[in-house]
Amino acid sequence: MDLRHHEDFGPGTGSLPPRAWYAASDAAALSLNGTWRFRLSATADAEDESFAAPGHDRATWGEITVPGHWVLQGHGSPHYTNQLYPFPVDPPRVPTDNPTGDHLRTFDLPSDWPASGTTVLRFDGVESCARVWLNGTELGDFKGSRLPHEFDVGALLRPQGNVLAVRVHQWSSGSYLEDQDQWWLPGIFRDVTLLHRPEDCVGAHFVHASYDHRAGTGTLRVDADTQGRADAQGRTDAQGRVTVAELGIDVATGEAVTVPVEPWTAETPRLYDGVLATAGERIPLRIGFRTVAVEDGLIKVNGRPLLFRGVNRHEFHPRTGRALDLATMRADILLMKRHNINAVRTSHYPPHPAFLDLCDELGLWVIDECDLETHGFQAIRWRGNPVDDDRWTPALLDRAARMVERDKNHPSVVIWSLGNECGTGRGLTAMAEWIRARDDSRLLHYEGDRSCADTGMYARMYADHAEVERIGRGEDEGPERRRQLPFVLCEYGHAMGNGPGGLSEYQRLFETYERIQGGFIWEWIDHGLAHPSYEYAYGGDFGEELHDGNFVCDGLVLPDRTPSPGLVEYKKVIEPVRIEGGGHEGAVQITNLYDFATLDHLSFTWSYERDGVRVADGTLAVPATGPGERAEVKLPSAPRCDPGGETQWTVRAVLAWDTAWAERGHVVAWAQFTDESGVSPAVVGGTAPVRDEGRIALGPALFDARGTLLALDGLEIEDLRLDVWRAPTDNDNGMPWRPEPSPAARWRALGLDRMQHRLDAVELAEDALVVRTRVAPAASDLGLRVAYRWQSDGSRLLLALEVEPEGEWSVPLPRVGIRFGLPGASGPVRWFGGGPGEAYPDTRAASMTGVWESDVDAMQTPYVRPQENGARPGLRWAEIGGLRIDTGDRPWFTARRWTTEQLDAARHRTDLTPGDTVWVNLDIDQQGIGTGSCGPGALPEHQLHARPERLEVTFSTAVTRGNGAARH
Ligand code: IPT
């Protein structure tokens, strides 16, 4: 059968050979972005091709913004699947139902558009297959959605009234190669540009800029093809000149020159401005000198091993999908740099090319990944996998070439990745061979082939801590060749919903074993699409037949790019400066964890706090400390303050001056050290409980006859009782494809979400009211014996809670503590404890001890799919809704305007309606978070196993006792 262009194995026809992308030259350019005419058809051939001819009647057509996806502009709807193809797997055929968007744009050339030379038309990205006509003449067709394609249009252009017609099919054979875990979003989603190519213009060019760290010199050679052709060695006739004024370089293309330079690294992104000039054109070059190599089994740049503090980045915007503007790209990088991230894997396709310019400029290591994933074949045991079928190899090689040619001049790109999750096959080997032959100055990455036959490094995703440790020790099994390779976790720490937990433990391994050269969190941003009813939509919200729900919302930033607590935690865990030790007379140790930079750009400050309130502060003089070095500095003697309080030092490393990515004073790293631990509040007692008219009074407190607290000094309190349930997090819910039940499934099976409270006794003792209950789920013999011992000194109310498990508990508890309601509570919330943001047992590195002020609404983390969130650890005291809470037991503190049951039932943010009552949880402990939505669950030391527990809390209604409004 004859396959039509969108269903054949090939990459397309008619486009020019790929070449390097650059933002601007002095040749004329015309952006064709903007409003285009648009018509959507349900099938590939519902309409004939007459629309491409000038003069076609478009009266009934709509409009669309280019770049953009039609499904986000009111035509059809988006569809989310992770691995599964949303169509029958019968490669290279695709369904008859194949949304097809006809795009039309008429344009005039600027009056000064040069008549000589020629002009090319460039598409930077079209999903998934385009066929292009200019003025009625077909230029060709192409696949490879996130790769550029150019056509020579010189002969067809007219000064006025040009008609550019583009037919885009949502599904094509290319879709089989683009099964990335993301929304399917068809359309012309990157720029469309006309580029004049003067006579004697610069053709393809390749900037080779290496750095010799022994000599301190850089060697520059720019190969350029002034005719658009290269000879058999890839070298070209040297007709162009390369100048770098700052370095006094003025050489012919093809000629190498070695001069003293400052190297480029992600930490010190030193770029030199140069020019590549031919008789017809001048192209600005931004040159970074650096050398990437594997030596002694380690990835080294400029002779030094790297540690990737990375993140996987998809291109995403909640309104425009994968059509990103420059400001958004820059915002991503600034946010990354401000959170100590030093590397990006462009999962799972080459990004908009301007993103890499920004990585060069601001400094990030980049793994540039090819637009290739055939994950859906896994579901059919990899039968027919395109990467192991020679008919597809030309398409694979085309993708490899388009990536490498486009991006090869970026110093930030240190590793090429063949793609993601494609299984194994000859096609991948062919790609690797082509890439190595074209550019042997970078490493090759591909995670999917455990033999590492084609790669220069060993990569895994979601390996648990124990396995990473084995690899670090060199105790991993596997091919001998692989055991010699450096190791990177190309994905780990699945940032879905609340979490990921366990990052500190991973980082410790990365810093302990030199073979483990860091990792890349999965992933940067939640792909929640702006939605009129749900606020943010995820899989299934558009009525998709097959979908993977909110697995698409697994980022370190929320869809609107608000940092989630996970990003704040990651920033702390990967701090490039470690501050340790300290104490009374003790010295502070400062370790420079940068790979290249000194600490010269940082200043160090200290502050001293009593009960969370700053008493004194100052600066610390830190001696010059090179990468990997450690310095010791003495803190001043402890400032005088009132005795009896809890005192601590806080030491910070902040930017000493403005940088390209953050302002002076921006905190890069910090640590706190306790000086004196303070005195716990005195236990109160002495008042006798009194029974009266079906009520029990105890000092300021009123209980009902069953011993339920009703009010304190007239402040209403609702339903105070033991609580063990939390709205399961995505990590609690685990991986749907794993056979063993997730923690949340085990919790629900046992009934921890439906515990019954049986009242066993209400005892009025001389100076205490004791209420005994047994808390247990129906159908089980497991239970928790609970004793609430209430005492009062006449003005305050003390609760001493005791919990005793009964039976063989094999399931960890979600939480254990008390919860109660404060009807009508409003106003600010102030607390002394961990903050400012949320934390859990294995996500608390970034929690800083201090006095914090917020309000209940701001204490919620609005995860796209609602789930447990917002806990603050280490509570000493809190004031909320007129209630004062004091405790020496440092419980976890949570407050929200809905119940856990409502949070558990909600599917979207919009399902949560704040009620009048603020529900407060004080937890003795919580189960850790882990990263079980894709990866290991909470580590054993962060699991909450049922055991005898105690909690003492004092309640009062007294207002602030001189706790100044210190905010950090
Ligand atoms: C891994 C994929 O590479 C990535 O695209 C994403 O789907 C991630 O998981 C989970 O969000 S594949 C997984 C089956 C390990």
PDB file of C-alpha atoms and ligand atoms in Angstrom, residues 82-83 181 348 373 375 420-421 461-462 491 494 522 551 554 737 934, ligand 1:
ATOM      1  CA  ASN A  82       1.773   9.145  29.754  1.00  0.00           C
ATOM      2  CA  GLN A  83       2.943   6.035  27.918  1.00  0.00           C
ATOM      3  CA  ASP A 181       4.631  11.864  28.880  1.00  0.00           C
ATOM      4  CA  HIS A 348      12.254  14.877  26.139  1.00  0.00           C
ATOM      5  CA  GLU A 373      10.237   8.448  22.656  1.00  0.00           C
ATOM      6  CA  HIS A 375       7.343   4.293  25.217  1.00  0.00           C
ATOM      7  CA  ASN A 420      13.812   8.822  26.267  1.00  0.00           C
ATOM      8  CA  GLU A 421      12.171   5.459  26.901  1.00  0.00           C
ATOM      9  CA  MET A 461      15.794   6.750  36.589  1.00  0.00           C
ATOM     10  CA  TYR A 462      14.148   6.411  40.013  1.00  0.00           C
ATOM     11  CA  GLU A 491      15.287  11.254  36.647  1.00  0.00           C
ATOM     12  CA  HIS A 494       9.232  12.570  41.365  1.00  0.00           C
ATOM     13  CA  TRP A 522      11.431  14.813  37.594  1.00  0.00           C
ATOM     14  CA  PHE A 551       0.406  12.172  36.545  1.00  0.00           C
ATOM     15  CA  ASP A 554       4.516  16.450  38.824  1.00  0.00           C
ATOM     16  CA  TRP A 737       1.317  -0.024  37.524  1.00  0.00           C
ATOM     17  CA  CYS A 934       7.367   7.096  40.733  1.00  0.00           C
TER      18      CYS A 934
HETATM   19  C1  IPT B   1       9.556   8.325  33.299  1.00  0.00           C
HETATM   20  C2  IPT B   1       9.547   9.108  32.020  1.00  0.00           C
HETATM   21  O1  IPT B   1      10.810   9.163  31.449  1.00  0.00           O
HETATM   22  C3  IPT B   1       9.049  10.498  32.189  1.00  0.00           C
HETATM   23  O2  IPT B   1       8.747  11.019  30.911  1.00  0.00           O
HETATM   24  C4  IPT B   1       7.871  10.560  33.093  1.00  0.00           C
HETATM   25  O3  IPT B   1       6.834   9.805  32.532  1.00  0.00           O
HETATM   26  C5  IPT B   1       8.246   9.986  34.396  1.00  0.00           C
HETATM   27  O4  IPT B   1       8.654   8.669  34.255  1.00  0.00           O
HETATM   28  C6  IPT B   1       7.108   9.949  35.381  1.00  0.00           C
HETATM   29  O5  IPT B   1       6.428  11.141  35.491  1.00  0.00           O
HETATM   30  S1  IPT B   1       9.157   6.679  32.846  1.00  0.00           S
HETATM   31  C7  IPT B   1       8.626   5.820  34.272  1.00  0.00           C
HETATM   32  C8  IPT B   1       7.857   4.627  33.843  1.00  0.00           C
HETATM   33  C9  IPT B   1       9.768   5.394  35.101  1.00  0.00           C
END
